[in-house]
Amino acid sequence: MTLEQRIAQVNQSVAETCARVGRSPEEVNIVAVTKYVSVEKTSNVLDSGIVHLGENRWQTAKPKWEALGSRGIWHFIGQLQSNKVKEVVGKFAYIHSLDRLSLAKELERQASATDIHIKAFVQVNVSGEESKSGMEPENVFDFIGQMKQFPHIEVIGLMTMAPLDSDAESARPVFRQLRELRDELNAKGAQEQPIQHLSMGMSGDFEVAIEEGATWIRLGSILVGKEED
Ligand SMILES: *Cc1c(COP(=O)(O)O)cnc(C)c1O
């Protein structure tokens, strides 16, 4: 399949899924995850009109960012080590993996030095798998309260990953719990500006994620493909 065909197919699935649950496709934003592909294929993705690109490691993103940086809006979606923060701030407008206070401190330190504004998703380990990164759901309220100290970081949403190797349906309760957590945080007034976004759903389970309220889906293999495709 060509990139154009994959995009058309994803757009159609998004539209059909939204229609099924009475949502507008405009509420669902797509991050094209380019971590599996080269600079050239990433350039083709931008040529197709997609602007939001996701990468999970700075080392993998670097050549693409250096060649194409100004053409896209970059999302850091992987675990972020504090010593990589200085590479990421100023290049990635969105961080989907804010999962600890020490990371927030370092992001703030780097962002304030250059007066850059970062949009962040707090990553939550809803599934409870020990191997998963993200904070425990019960700690998110206090964490968001502490984020007031960091004026260069704006918490716009929550992010989660479904359990590995599970089918799409078994991801549903995980996605649902993330939505319920967001609604609960907003009902309790966790921050002045309500938390709007849910970053959840990947190639294997994005339709279920949309049904459960995803506003950002992160699509690699189904949309961008792999290098050999
Ligand atoms: C790789 C990755 C994705 C995309 O994975 P696909 O299953 O290929 O769509 C989404 N989110 C994160 C955090 C990733 O690391």
XYZ file of C-alpha atoms and ligand atoms in Angstrom:
244
model
C 0.000 0.000 0.000
C 1.191 3.518 -0.681
C 1.359 6.200 1.976
C -1.637 7.949 0.386
C -3.667 4.736 0.587
C -2.723 4.199 4.210
C -3.679 7.757 5.106
C -7.002 7.432 3.304
C -7.722 4.169 5.097
C -6.867 5.583 8.528
C -8.967 8.688 7.899
C -11.871 6.512 6.899
C -11.553 4.341 10.019
C -11.383 7.444 12.199
C -14.496 8.867 10.519
C -16.446 5.611 10.819
C -15.467 5.115 14.433
C -16.435 8.678 15.313
C -19.779 8.291 13.539
C -20.480 5.128 15.538
C -20.077 6.894 18.866
C -21.347 10.344 17.936
C -18.018 12.160 17.995
C -16.626 14.595 15.475
C -13.498 13.453 13.620
C -12.149 16.950 14.213
C -11.715 16.060 17.875
C -9.260 13.312 16.962
C -5.713 14.452 16.177
C -3.176 12.117 14.638
C 0.506 11.913 15.462
C 2.354 10.070 12.696
C 5.003 8.019 14.481
C 8.090 8.035 12.264
C 10.432 6.094 14.561
C 10.588 3.098 12.195
C 11.466 5.056 9.049
C 14.193 7.089 7.393
C 14.557 10.805 6.780
C 13.281 10.307 3.247
C 10.096 8.522 4.314
C 9.544 11.100 7.028
C 9.838 13.784 4.367
C 7.169 11.972 2.327
C 4.885 11.985 5.357
C 5.248 15.772 5.595
C 4.663 16.081 1.828
C 1.342 14.301 2.318
C 0.131 17.171 4.508
C 0.613 15.525 7.911
C 2.308 17.937 10.344
C 2.363 16.154 13.697
C 5.279 13.719 13.940
C 6.098 11.452 16.872
C 9.459 10.017 17.880
C 10.323 8.025 20.976
C 14.103 8.489 21.185
C 16.241 11.542 20.520
C 18.930 9.471 18.786
C 16.405 8.170 16.247
C 14.743 11.541 15.811
C 17.918 13.590 15.422
C 18.680 13.122 11.698
C 15.034 13.674 10.821
C 14.737 16.734 13.016
C 17.940 18.186 11.604
C 16.744 17.723 8.022
C 13.064 18.512 8.431
C 12.582 20.193 11.819
C 10.866 23.369 10.710
C 8.380 21.501 8.506
C 6.722 19.555 11.290
C 5.365 19.836 14.802
C 7.260 17.304 16.851
C 5.949 15.117 19.661
C 8.227 13.273 22.050
C 6.345 10.072 22.890
C 8.947 7.834 24.539
C 10.468 7.652 27.967
C 12.527 10.807 28.450
C 15.743 10.712 30.430
C 16.552 13.931 32.232
C 19.950 14.183 30.527
C 18.199 14.262 27.120
C 15.898 17.134 28.060
C 18.233 19.818 26.743
C 18.123 18.170 23.299
C 14.362 17.942 23.258
C 13.294 21.363 24.583
C 12.888 23.832 21.737
C 12.498 21.045 19.185
C 9.544 19.044 20.461
C 6.450 21.157 21.123
C 4.665 18.279 22.877
C 5.913 15.777 25.443
C 3.621 12.767 25.912
C 5.678 11.106 28.626
C 5.804 13.451 31.606
C 5.944 10.890 34.387
C 7.921 12.320 37.304
C 8.699 15.488 39.184
C 12.427 15.398 38.441
C 11.632 15.416 34.723
C 9.251 18.360 35.137
C 11.978 20.260 36.998
C 14.494 19.695 34.248
C 11.981 20.574 31.514
C 11.146 23.791 33.334
C 14.821 24.636 33.817
C 15.620 24.223 30.129
C 12.405 25.816 28.889
C 12.659 28.870 31.106
C 16.250 29.503 30.003
C 15.004 30.103 26.467
C 11.450 31.114 27.411
C 9.921 28.204 25.534
C 6.478 26.839 26.255
C 5.972 23.044 26.367
C 2.670 21.224 26.098
C 2.695 18.061 28.166
C 0.676 14.935 28.750
C 1.064 13.241 32.105
C 1.766 9.579 31.407
C -0.275 7.276 33.615
C 0.263 3.576 34.208
C -3.392 2.619 34.198
C -2.877 -1.056 33.470
C -0.691 -1.497 36.538
C 1.878 -3.546 34.631
C 5.199 -3.209 36.384
C 7.066 -2.904 33.107
C 5.061 0.126 32.058
C 6.237 3.638 32.626
C 3.887 6.276 33.885
C 2.718 7.289 37.314
C 0.100 5.560 39.402
C -3.393 6.992 38.821
C -3.763 7.941 42.490
C -0.691 10.198 42.324
C -1.774 12.290 39.352
C -3.898 14.815 41.260
C -1.036 15.858 43.545
C 1.435 15.836 40.677
C -0.699 18.220 38.651
C -0.982 20.461 41.696
C 2.812 20.617 41.842
C 3.006 21.577 38.181
C 1.876 25.093 39.111
C 5.513 25.746 40.040
C 6.480 25.234 36.412
C 5.036 28.055 34.312
C 6.726 26.908 31.085
C 4.949 23.537 31.149
C 1.274 23.367 30.329
C -0.443 20.087 31.192
C -2.940 19.629 28.380
C -3.753 15.966 28.835
C -3.101 12.455 30.045
C -1.381 9.690 28.113
C -1.369 5.939 28.516
C -0.190 2.799 26.769
C -2.328 -0.331 26.588
C -0.809 -3.576 27.866
C 1.589 -5.156 25.387
C 0.411 -8.100 23.312
C -3.208 -7.577 24.161
C -6.006 -7.395 21.659
C -7.806 -4.114 21.066
C -10.841 -5.028 23.161
C -8.779 -5.779 26.229
C -7.288 -2.286 25.951
C -10.761 -0.776 26.363
C -10.876 -0.751 30.178
C -7.440 0.896 30.250
C -8.553 3.664 27.902
C -11.826 4.068 29.755
C -10.028 4.445 33.073
C -7.818 7.171 31.634
C -10.891 9.097 30.505
C -12.546 8.632 33.895
C -9.383 9.826 35.608
C -9.337 12.970 33.461
C -12.987 13.678 34.243
C -12.401 13.090 37.946
C -9.365 15.408 37.979
C -11.395 18.117 36.283
C -14.333 17.623 38.651
C -11.913 18.048 41.571
C -10.392 21.132 39.943
C -6.892 19.671 39.679
C -5.807 22.715 37.724
C -7.413 25.996 36.717
C -7.552 25.108 33.015
C -9.464 21.812 32.613
C -7.425 18.928 31.279
C -8.726 18.417 27.789
C -6.725 15.784 25.991
C -6.271 12.015 26.056
C -3.285 10.617 24.151
C -4.128 6.945 23.723
C -4.416 4.407 20.938
C -1.812 3.038 18.532
C -2.045 1.061 15.293
C -3.652 -1.997 16.888
C -6.207 -0.309 19.090
C -6.866 3.267 17.936
C -10.515 2.618 17.090
C -11.243 1.414 20.612
C -9.300 4.405 21.947
C -11.448 6.791 19.902
C -14.591 5.094 21.174
C -13.306 5.729 24.689
C -12.517 9.395 24.069
C -8.997 9.671 22.618
C -8.195 13.132 21.272
C -4.675 12.230 20.123
C -3.851 8.873 18.570
C -0.256 7.855 17.883
C 0.041 5.816 14.700
C 3.222 4.215 13.419
C 3.017 0.960 11.464
C -0.537 1.346 10.139
C -0.013 4.904 8.868
C 3.679 5.533 8.215
C 4.590 1.903 7.681
C 8.044 0.508 8.267
C 11.175 1.212 6.305
C 10.852 -1.930 4.172
C 7.220 -1.198 3.138
C 5.962 3.232 18.579
C 4.958 3.941 19.391
C 3.673 4.191 18.894
C 3.199 3.729 17.520
O 3.168 2.335 17.457
P 2.376 1.567 16.299
O 1.824 0.363 16.981
O 3.368 1.241 15.251
O 1.293 2.449 15.820
C 2.793 4.910 19.693
N 3.143 5.347 20.910
C 4.365 5.111 21.437
C 4.669 5.624 22.795
C 5.309 4.413 20.691
O 6.524 4.187 21.220
